[in-house]
XYZ file of C-alpha atoms in Angstrom:
705
model
C 106.630 80.823 147.448
C 103.912 81.446 144.865
C 105.814 84.468 143.608
C 109.074 82.520 143.368
C 107.301 79.812 141.375
C 105.952 82.452 139.024
C 109.413 83.963 138.576
C 110.882 80.534 137.866
C 108.286 80.021 135.155
C 108.963 83.408 133.603
C 112.752 83.418 133.544
C 112.721 82.021 130.011
C 110.119 84.551 128.906
C 112.296 87.352 130.235
C 115.217 86.044 128.196
C 112.981 85.947 125.137
C 111.886 89.533 125.771
C 115.502 90.720 125.750
C 116.223 88.654 122.662
C 113.267 90.220 120.848
C 114.483 93.725 121.700
C 117.875 92.805 120.253
C 116.194 91.405 117.149
C 114.297 94.667 116.639
C 117.628 96.503 116.839
C 119.157 94.111 114.332
C 116.314 94.077 111.847
C 116.630 97.865 111.102
C 115.356 98.589 107.644
C 114.706 95.031 106.463
C 112.495 92.884 108.315
C 114.356 91.996 104.851
C 123.181 81.080 98.118
C 124.643 77.718 97.480
C 122.673 74.520 97.294
C 121.204 72.551 100.152
C 120.770 68.854 100.680
C 117.045 69.343 100.322
C 117.563 70.514 96.744
C 119.917 67.825 95.514
C 123.243 68.781 97.111
C 125.089 67.802 100.261
C 125.812 71.403 101.178
C 124.475 72.033 104.683
C 125.245 75.766 104.814
C 122.380 77.826 106.233
C 124.269 81.099 105.813
C 127.493 83.062 106.124
C 128.108 85.887 108.621
C 131.380 87.836 108.590
C 133.067 84.946 106.793
C 131.861 82.301 109.257
C 129.752 79.488 107.833
C 126.567 78.501 109.721
C 125.758 74.839 109.139
C 122.300 73.279 109.266
C 122.889 70.752 112.108
C 124.227 73.462 114.437
C 121.527 75.946 113.465
C 118.736 73.368 113.772
C 119.972 72.335 117.218
C 119.655 75.920 118.439
C 116.223 76.192 116.833
C 115.109 73.033 118.624
C 116.411 74.363 121.942
C 114.559 77.632 121.434
C 111.429 75.736 120.385
C 111.583 73.553 123.500
C 111.943 76.681 125.633
C 108.940 78.260 123.897
C 106.856 75.134 124.450
C 107.859 74.947 128.131
C 106.880 78.574 128.697
C 103.603 78.630 126.739
C 102.404 75.064 127.251
C 101.963 74.517 123.510
C 104.099 74.020 120.432
C 104.695 76.949 118.081
C 102.535 77.512 115.024
C 104.022 78.470 111.664
C 104.232 82.155 112.564
C 105.841 81.438 115.939
C 108.250 78.933 114.354
C 109.369 81.601 111.887
C 109.875 84.043 114.755
C 111.986 81.465 116.627
C 114.202 80.858 113.577
C 114.596 84.623 113.136
C 115.531 84.901 116.807
C 118.210 82.225 116.450
C 119.531 83.779 113.209
C 119.759 87.244 114.720
C 121.517 85.800 117.753
C 124.185 84.511 115.358
C 124.538 88.026 113.943
C 125.026 89.333 117.475
C 127.462 86.591 118.436
C 129.565 86.923 115.282
C 129.253 90.266 113.475
C 128.559 92.458 116.480
C 130.970 90.642 118.770
C 133.847 91.410 116.391
C 133.044 95.097 116.696
C 132.661 94.885 120.464
C 135.930 92.980 120.862
C 137.803 95.447 118.659
C 136.855 98.204 121.100
C 137.411 96.069 124.189
C 133.779 96.355 125.284
C 132.798 93.877 127.998
C 130.385 93.376 130.857
C 132.314 92.330 133.945
C 130.949 89.919 136.519
C 130.695 92.851 138.945
C 128.660 94.828 136.408
C 126.354 91.873 135.790
C 125.748 91.527 139.541
C 124.990 95.245 139.695
C 122.467 94.845 136.848
C 120.707 91.956 138.624
C 120.819 92.870 142.298
C 122.847 96.071 142.710
C 122.163 99.767 142.300
C 121.663 99.853 138.519
C 119.042 97.178 137.922
C 118.413 96.238 134.292
C 114.838 97.128 133.165
C 114.038 93.493 132.351
C 115.033 92.418 135.860
C 112.785 95.151 137.264
C 109.932 93.916 135.116
C 110.227 90.294 136.184
C 110.728 90.887 139.898
C 107.867 93.251 140.590
C 105.906 92.886 143.803
C 102.317 92.132 142.672
C 100.888 93.836 145.767
C 102.734 97.148 145.370
C 103.504 97.100 141.659
C 107.084 98.083 142.543
C 110.385 96.322 141.957
C 111.545 94.444 145.065
C 115.224 93.477 145.246
C 114.549 90.938 148.018
C 112.637 88.807 145.500
C 115.725 88.718 143.263
C 117.973 87.639 146.111
C 115.506 84.999 147.238
C 115.227 83.679 143.697
C 119.012 83.458 143.268
C 119.389 81.633 146.598
C 116.983 78.962 145.324
C 118.462 78.786 141.814
C 120.723 75.775 142.425
C 117.764 73.721 143.678
C 115.751 74.334 140.521
C 115.600 71.953 137.529
C 118.512 72.142 135.086
C 116.253 73.592 132.378
C 115.289 76.535 134.591
C 118.905 77.091 135.595
C 119.833 77.192 131.907
C 116.952 79.599 131.287
C 118.386 81.985 133.882
C 121.871 81.662 132.349
C 120.414 82.576 128.957
C 118.614 85.510 130.541
C 121.827 86.832 132.084
C 123.616 86.409 128.751
C 120.833 88.381 127.058
C 120.955 91.349 129.422
C 124.762 91.366 129.221
C 124.580 91.519 125.415
C 121.968 94.230 125.665
C 124.297 96.259 127.894
C 127.288 95.817 125.555
C 125.157 96.825 122.590
C 123.996 99.924 124.500
C 127.622 100.819 125.307
C 128.596 100.450 121.656
C 125.647 102.459 120.421
C 126.291 105.220 122.961
C 129.931 105.444 121.867
C 128.847 105.953 118.268
C 126.216 108.467 119.312
C 128.836 110.461 121.198
C 130.707 110.860 117.905
C 127.769 112.814 116.466
C 128.940 116.405 116.156
C 127.332 119.442 114.572
C 129.405 122.539 113.841
C 128.196 126.118 113.738
C 128.204 126.253 109.930
C 125.789 123.304 109.748
C 123.530 124.854 112.373
C 123.594 128.185 110.545
C 122.667 126.480 107.283
C 119.710 124.747 108.964
C 118.614 128.053 110.524
C 118.731 129.778 107.135
C 116.766 126.949 105.498
C 114.030 127.290 108.116
C 113.857 131.064 108.333
C 115.087 132.717 105.104
C 112.115 133.358 102.807
C 111.630 134.170 99.150
C 108.779 134.945 96.779
C 108.687 133.987 93.127
C 106.762 133.730 89.878
C 107.361 130.724 87.689
C 106.187 128.929 84.606
C 105.692 125.214 85.185
C 104.988 122.470 82.658
C 104.402 119.175 84.484
C 105.512 115.915 82.912
C 101.975 114.561 83.199
C 100.790 117.219 80.716
C 102.278 115.025 77.976
C 100.488 111.657 77.558
C 102.707 108.656 78.297
C 101.490 106.999 75.115
C 103.120 109.730 73.017
C 106.626 108.975 74.354
C 108.150 105.753 73.093
C 110.873 104.218 75.251
C 113.169 101.612 73.682
C 114.894 98.705 75.398
C 118.234 100.245 74.422
C 117.344 103.421 76.335
C 116.349 101.369 79.372
C 119.611 99.419 79.265
C 121.602 102.645 78.968
C 119.798 104.224 81.918
C 120.351 101.158 84.112
C 124.065 101.082 83.220
C 124.435 104.730 84.292
C 122.478 104.350 87.548
C 123.342 100.862 88.803
C 123.811 102.165 92.356
C 120.126 103.151 92.459
C 118.850 99.671 91.609
C 119.911 97.078 94.152
C 119.616 93.444 93.192
C 117.456 91.031 95.185
C 116.661 87.355 94.898
C 112.943 87.244 94.234
C 110.271 85.208 92.498
C 106.977 86.143 90.861
C 104.078 83.743 90.597
C 100.506 83.389 89.428
C 98.213 80.945 91.112
C 94.756 79.454 90.859
C 92.802 79.352 94.086
C 90.025 76.895 94.852
C 88.003 78.198 97.830
C 86.481 75.686 100.212
C 83.064 77.048 101.166
C 80.651 75.226 103.506
C 77.736 73.719 101.621
C 74.071 74.056 102.587
C 74.297 70.650 104.266
C 77.396 71.746 106.206
C 75.464 74.800 107.421
C 72.492 72.718 108.600
C 74.782 70.411 110.572
C 76.566 73.417 112.086
C 73.310 75.000 113.286
C 72.238 71.702 114.846
C 75.585 71.612 116.687
C 75.097 75.194 117.953
C 71.582 74.413 119.220
C 72.808 71.359 121.118
C 75.681 73.300 122.680
C 73.259 76.034 123.779
C 71.077 73.458 125.570
C 74.104 71.832 127.208
C 75.532 75.221 128.265
C 72.228 76.101 129.965
C 72.497 73.118 132.346
C 76.295 72.861 132.655
C 77.303 72.934 136.368
C 80.489 74.839 135.487
C 79.437 77.001 132.574
C 82.778 78.800 132.074
C 84.742 75.531 131.904
C 82.163 73.989 129.544
C 82.359 77.061 127.283
C 86.163 76.955 127.132
C 86.217 73.235 126.287
C 83.771 73.684 123.409
C 85.011 76.956 121.857
C 87.065 77.282 118.686
C 88.118 80.734 119.912
C 88.409 81.069 123.683
C 87.446 84.306 125.415
C 87.758 85.280 129.096
C 84.809 84.632 131.399
C 85.017 88.097 132.992
C 84.888 90.884 130.414
C 85.058 94.641 130.789
C 82.314 96.455 128.907
C 84.900 97.665 126.409
C 85.889 94.075 125.610
C 82.361 92.919 124.752
C 81.598 92.704 120.992
C 79.421 95.583 119.760
C 76.648 93.272 118.571
C 76.387 91.816 122.095
C 76.566 95.242 123.800
C 73.441 96.326 121.942
C 71.418 93.614 123.685
C 73.280 93.396 126.993
C 70.623 95.427 128.809
C 68.043 92.683 128.131
C 70.173 89.815 129.495
C 68.883 87.927 132.547
C 71.174 85.999 134.919
C 71.290 82.357 133.818
C 69.889 83.102 130.352
C 71.304 81.803 127.053
C 71.683 84.377 124.265
C 72.661 84.185 120.622
C 73.942 83.038 118.301
C 75.699 86.300 117.418
C 77.513 86.312 114.071
C 80.978 87.781 113.463
C 82.287 86.741 110.062
C 82.211 82.938 110.000
C 82.182 82.692 113.799
C 78.957 82.294 115.766
C 78.833 82.911 119.516
C 76.357 81.912 122.213
C 76.517 83.324 125.742
C 75.341 82.356 129.194
C 75.002 85.485 131.300
C 76.154 85.323 134.927
C 75.660 88.923 136.071
C 78.215 91.600 136.911
C 81.224 91.854 139.212
C 83.299 94.801 140.383
C 86.851 94.256 139.137
C 89.901 95.282 141.160
C 91.242 97.146 138.103
C 89.748 99.947 136.041
C 89.625 100.004 132.225
C 89.712 103.159 130.115
C 90.159 104.135 126.480
C 92.152 107.219 125.584
C 93.966 109.036 122.787
C 97.043 111.201 123.128
C 99.387 113.479 121.209
C 102.988 113.085 122.381
C 105.338 116.042 122.015
C 108.852 114.901 122.930
C 111.684 117.349 123.670
C 114.660 117.314 121.296
C 116.948 116.481 124.229
C 116.955 116.477 128.037
C 117.929 120.121 128.489
C 115.567 122.502 130.290
C 115.279 124.704 127.206
C 114.258 121.755 125.002
C 111.668 120.649 127.575
C 110.283 124.177 127.788
C 109.934 124.329 123.997
C 108.154 120.948 123.904
C 105.770 121.972 126.674
C 104.985 125.264 124.952
C 104.248 123.435 121.708
C 102.014 120.890 123.499
C 100.067 123.650 125.248
C 99.635 125.456 121.921
C 98.143 122.299 120.359
C 95.873 121.847 123.396
C 94.622 125.422 122.938
C 93.818 124.696 119.274
C 91.794 121.619 120.245
C 89.909 123.560 122.914
C 89.119 126.087 120.182
C 87.470 123.411 118.026
C 90.324 121.875 116.054
C 90.179 118.129 115.375
C 92.109 116.113 117.958
C 92.657 113.258 115.494
C 93.960 115.524 112.726
C 96.376 117.317 115.051
C 97.531 113.941 116.382
C 98.356 112.785 112.850
C 100.225 116.009 112.123
C 102.071 116.418 115.417
C 102.195 113.110 117.303
C 105.716 111.808 117.838
C 105.015 108.120 118.456
C 103.394 105.203 116.632
C 99.843 106.203 117.604
C 99.933 109.338 115.436
C 98.801 107.525 112.274
C 95.713 106.299 114.196
C 94.768 109.753 115.413
C 96.526 109.147 118.740
C 94.299 106.210 119.757
C 95.827 104.126 122.562
C 92.935 101.653 122.678
C 91.702 100.193 125.951
C 94.089 99.646 128.861
C 93.967 98.950 132.587
C 95.650 100.591 135.576
C 98.006 97.645 135.942
C 101.324 99.312 135.159
C 101.066 98.820 131.405
C 101.468 102.587 131.011
C 104.167 104.746 132.550
C 103.334 105.700 136.133
C 102.796 109.450 135.661
C 100.591 108.886 132.621
C 98.521 106.210 134.333
C 98.043 108.353 137.443
C 96.751 111.282 135.394
C 94.425 109.187 133.224
C 92.810 107.203 136.021
C 92.597 110.282 138.204
C 90.344 111.924 135.594
C 86.607 111.361 135.886
C 84.354 110.988 132.869
C 85.268 111.300 129.211
C 86.592 114.190 127.144
C 89.663 116.362 126.712
C 91.883 116.650 129.779
C 92.326 120.342 130.700
C 96.135 120.375 130.897
C 99.096 118.561 129.366
C 100.478 115.483 131.133
C 104.236 115.303 131.673
C 106.068 111.961 131.657
C 109.639 110.891 131.038
C 108.750 110.665 127.316
C 107.584 114.271 126.996
C 104.272 116.118 127.118
C 100.937 114.509 126.297
C 97.663 116.082 125.194
C 95.066 113.522 126.277
C 91.446 112.827 125.372
C 89.493 110.164 127.282
C 87.326 108.463 124.664
C 85.676 105.892 126.969
C 85.443 106.702 130.691
C 87.077 104.440 133.250
C 85.039 101.594 134.710
C 85.695 98.583 136.901
C 82.485 96.725 136.137
C 83.116 93.255 134.716
C 80.497 91.025 133.083
C 80.278 87.263 133.570
C 79.807 85.843 130.085
C 80.455 82.176 129.389
C 80.953 82.224 125.615
C 81.043 79.365 123.140
C 82.513 80.585 119.851
C 82.210 78.184 116.934
C 83.461 78.828 113.417
C 81.419 77.354 110.613
C 83.646 75.046 108.597
C 83.235 72.768 105.586
C 82.823 69.057 106.184
C 85.461 66.514 105.219
C 83.334 65.521 102.227
C 83.381 69.141 101.007
C 87.148 69.390 101.549
C 87.723 66.172 99.576
C 85.518 67.333 96.699
C 87.325 70.671 96.271
C 90.756 69.041 96.620
C 89.873 66.603 93.844
C 88.974 69.564 91.590
C 92.266 71.347 92.366
C 94.329 68.190 91.872
C 92.692 67.507 88.529
C 93.407 71.087 87.456
C 97.081 70.798 88.478
C 97.512 67.560 86.505
C 95.751 68.949 83.431
C 97.611 72.273 83.439
C 101.235 71.582 84.312
C 102.749 74.673 82.688
C 102.137 78.426 82.715
C 101.097 78.273 79.058
C 98.459 75.643 79.809
C 97.269 77.672 82.796
C 96.835 80.823 80.676
C 94.949 78.827 78.060
C 92.664 77.422 80.775
C 91.984 80.966 82.033
C 90.770 81.983 78.569
C 88.461 78.979 78.348
C 87.002 79.162 81.851
C 86.274 82.663 83.205
C 85.271 81.188 86.586
C 88.849 80.244 87.507
C 90.086 82.516 90.281
C 93.571 83.749 89.367
C 95.864 85.744 91.657
C 99.417 87.014 91.239
C 102.264 87.909 93.562
C 105.348 89.760 92.345
C 108.878 89.854 93.792
C 108.439 87.416 96.652
C 111.553 87.376 98.843
C 113.414 84.253 99.924
C 112.157 84.143 103.503
C 108.603 85.316 102.844
C 105.995 83.492 104.908
C 102.866 85.011 103.380
C 101.595 85.663 99.863
C 98.824 88.244 99.562
C 96.159 86.952 101.976
C 97.768 83.509 102.270
C 99.295 83.729 105.743
C 101.073 80.362 105.974
C 102.463 80.160 102.469
C 106.029 79.107 103.243
C 105.674 75.856 101.265
C 104.699 77.766 98.115
C 107.646 80.171 98.506
C 110.062 77.263 98.939
C 108.691 75.658 95.779
C 109.182 78.932 93.871
C 112.826 79.188 95.056
C 113.631 75.514 94.463
C 116.489 75.476 91.949
C 114.663 72.816 89.958
C 111.701 75.180 89.418
C 111.999 77.086 86.138
C 110.018 80.021 84.800
C 106.830 78.641 83.256
C 106.662 75.605 85.539
C 103.487 74.682 87.393
C 103.597 73.309 90.921
C 101.888 70.076 89.785
C 101.035 69.492 93.448
C 98.218 71.199 95.337
C 99.110 73.471 98.251
C 96.657 73.440 101.123
C 95.644 76.654 102.894
C 93.147 77.200 105.715
C 90.113 77.644 103.485
C 91.390 77.054 99.971
C 93.638 74.968 97.741
C 96.342 76.531 95.566
C 97.998 75.561 92.283
C 100.978 77.844 91.531
C 103.003 78.832 88.428
C 106.404 80.550 88.348
C 106.323 83.652 86.121
C 109.582 85.439 86.900
C 112.908 85.527 88.765
C 115.367 88.207 89.805
C 118.971 87.610 90.839
C 120.751 89.614 93.534
C 124.040 89.536 91.618
C 122.642 90.152 88.148
C 120.300 93.139 87.945
C 118.357 93.303 84.688
C 116.045 95.879 83.161
C 113.100 93.535 83.609
C 113.676 93.575 87.374
C 112.740 97.277 87.433
C 111.176 97.729 83.990
C 108.184 99.828 85.053
C 110.221 102.101 87.337
C 113.063 102.617 84.855
C 110.568 103.197 82.031
C 108.899 105.968 84.049
C 112.261 107.606 84.767
C 113.435 107.469 81.147
C 110.054 108.681 79.924
C 110.278 111.622 82.349
C 113.737 112.500 80.983
C 112.436 112.392 77.404
C 109.447 114.545 78.335
C 111.793 116.988 80.043
C 113.940 117.243 76.926
C 110.890 117.755 74.709
C 109.377 120.450 76.952
C 112.755 122.185 77.397
C 113.371 122.345 73.651
C 109.960 123.886 73.014
C 110.202 126.423 75.876
C 113.760 127.463 74.943
C 112.593 128.549 71.512
C 109.971 130.958 72.912
C 110.698 134.530 74.053
C 108.676 137.004 76.107
C 107.135 137.261 79.575
C 106.186 134.148 81.486
C 102.557 134.651 80.483
C 103.493 135.095 76.822
C 105.695 131.995 76.870
C 102.909 129.979 78.519
C 100.381 131.189 75.946
C 102.658 130.319 73.023
C 103.570 126.944 74.536
C 99.911 125.968 74.800
C 98.072 123.424 76.939
C 99.897 122.251 80.051
C 101.857 125.430 80.821
C 100.995 127.083 84.139
C 102.122 130.423 85.561
C 101.973 130.547 89.355
C 103.098 132.710 92.276
C 104.422 131.767 95.708
C 105.158 133.981 98.717
C 107.334 133.616 101.808
C 108.649 130.175 100.878
C 111.413 128.502 102.912
C 113.797 125.817 101.719
C 112.983 123.436 104.561
C 109.185 123.364 104.161
C 108.652 125.024 100.772
C 105.718 124.168 98.510
C 105.418 125.361 94.914
C 101.664 125.081 94.434
C 101.007 122.564 91.636
C 104.640 121.424 91.611
C 104.559 120.639 95.330
C 107.811 120.310 97.321
C 110.056 120.114 94.237
C 113.550 120.112 95.793
C 115.394 120.945 92.568
C 113.141 123.896 91.794
C 113.252 125.208 95.380
C 117.047 125.160 95.317
C 117.266 126.816 91.909
C 114.853 129.615 92.832
C 116.471 130.204 96.237
C 119.827 130.611 94.497
C 118.593 133.272 92.052
C 119.269 136.943 92.641
C 116.145 138.975 93.344
C 114.624 140.276 90.100
C 116.464 137.736 87.936
C 115.007 135.013 85.736
C 116.386 131.494 85.447
C 117.105 129.548 82.307
C 114.762 126.685 81.462
C 115.488 123.862 83.906
C 114.065 120.461 84.763
C 112.802 119.764 88.265
C 111.599 116.583 89.925
C 108.246 116.414 88.146
C 108.313 119.012 85.396
C 110.107 121.862 83.649
C 110.404 125.435 84.995
C 111.304 129.006 84.165
C 111.426 131.019 87.396
C 111.715 134.632 88.473
C 112.655 135.530 92.044
C 110.546 138.528 93.047
C 111.566 139.071 96.677
C 113.780 137.672 99.408
C 113.964 138.166 103.160
C 117.147 136.861 104.743
C 116.929 135.446 108.235
C 118.568 137.799 110.755
C 121.910 136.648 112.108
C 121.869 134.902 115.456
C 124.428 135.153 118.189
C 123.731 131.622 119.330
C 122.815 128.665 117.093
C 122.618 126.145 119.936
C 118.951 125.335 119.309
C 119.634 124.399 115.689
C 122.719 122.426 116.626
C 120.543 120.477 119.046
C 117.908 119.819 116.384
C 120.415 118.381 113.905
C 122.257 116.433 116.593
C 119.025 114.974 117.935
C 118.082 113.731 114.461
C 121.547 112.220 114.038
C 121.303 110.436 117.374
C 117.844 109.084 116.527
C 119.194 107.636 113.276
C 122.342 106.222 114.878
C 120.863 102.794 115.656
C 119.749 102.325 112.072
C 123.063 103.429 110.567
C 125.087 101.317 113.013
C 122.998 98.281 112.208
C 123.223 98.743 108.443
C 126.986 99.374 108.549
C 127.697 96.264 110.623
C 125.468 94.055 108.466
C 127.006 95.400 105.240
C 130.507 94.910 106.601
C 129.655 91.359 107.687
C 128.540 90.495 104.124
C 125.688 88.367 105.436
C 124.378 85.624 103.166
C 121.078 84.158 104.380
C 120.261 80.721 102.906
C 117.599 79.664 105.406
C 114.960 79.774 102.675
C 116.430 76.555 101.248
C 115.730 74.592 104.412
C 112.599 76.101 105.998
């Protein structure tokens, strides 16, 4: 019965897990109008999706339902970050229910009742069902738990029954989405000509000599760019500059720092807590009740802060130790000895090499590549560097670091078995195969199951109410005295101690500004239709440890792109064009060998050589991977010289000195597979973007939240 109770509690969490996976699919590339009643109009429209208007009362009702579900599952109300996530979840559910459903219906995609039963208790169990109905003793999915749960469903409270209904709806939508995505993926086709072109790009090589004059050889200050030129460039390249609704602000920040008196009172509080912790009959409970930041009572060695580890060997059972400082948080500990945990903890890094597809030949190629990398590491190469260069998952940028993890099923079974079957630390001798591919693994902290009993009280030093009131009074006085941007700038000139920050191109639904994590109120003020450029907030915005007075410095409009929206970027592009024209004119007037032309041109002209360059990975020394230049040189006949031409970052004259064509292949299957695999990987993104563009989504939530 304990298991059933646990499953009942988690049914809502499972539904949320599916919803989050759908949100990730929807968000794609952007984890990126009308008036509302809050801004002086009676319009209650939160947004428009595929022509359907979403009204505030309906949207807010769904948000409240989701919030109630979150509170029931976590035992606490959502903070600002969680509330934003809940609203995003509800919004993305609308996109699924409206925009995606139209596509699904057009193709007749459905999940039948028989299919849903099969996903929950049949032969093709949905992964989320497997996750929620796992036998804690064996760590394996147990279908009998599902059946037992469903038999008891009608006797459960209505809220839990609704939670299960939402869960079933979520996995059904996930299945329909998977069907739709798979249909699109099946349309990905690569012909022999495309494969042959890719093969040639990877294997045909050329050598060349070229004269290169980079744009940066001419000082920017010597090239004047007029507004008329910027306007002309924007008019010709409007498709390259998408409009967005954004705001730019400057703001004065008034930090609230604990005074000397605040610090004295804090230390007295810490000393008293240490004495009380020493005699507390239930030290772990006492520590939890009195901590600003709660930590577990039993900690693996890896989970103990470094500053505490350094003194852990001196701890005596029953002793009080600290305070230990970490930023503004001070911690005191009561040590209760050690305990052998039922689970082991380890820290490891890996380099994942995934096959291009599920064929035996692709797997063999991936394994061969993984073993080659392993050999390099054994020969002294840096594991972290090779992970960054070769890793095919999100850990690559961190040198393959997986952090600490336990043998509790958090990793795939084959990976976990290999890791926890290895003794000590260091590079594992062979590659590890899992369903994701082949892993080169280094154990960075050996497995251990020793846990330490540490009752910790963590207190963060904070300013007193008197200090808060004093700083707020200063900020409020500043806001009243400097109500406009002009007044603010004048105040900055008079008082060099004012802390000024700026934030450019804030988006409508932004929740943070620089290091201000809960800045939604400031963003809403900036987007209020009554706020004009040059206005000051007049009111003081409160942050965790500071007060803010804001000023609006700029706006951009999605439907009216202006030069000022992209002034710096367009200026750089126009300046590069003008530099290119200037360099080209000078080079075109000079005759002779490349060296003679470079000498006559003067400072900035370089003559360089490259050998065995390919189109797919070519580098042109100083010019780098200049795509225009690579294409131009590859297209030259051997022994011929090009005309003066402009590349991505400079101007060239090139001579092709040698070329080695890739030998013809009888079978281009490998290259077809490479291109097709890349197309399939991008399918989700392209599907998502196409559906959202077609739905013409207008998001007005920023006006209400």
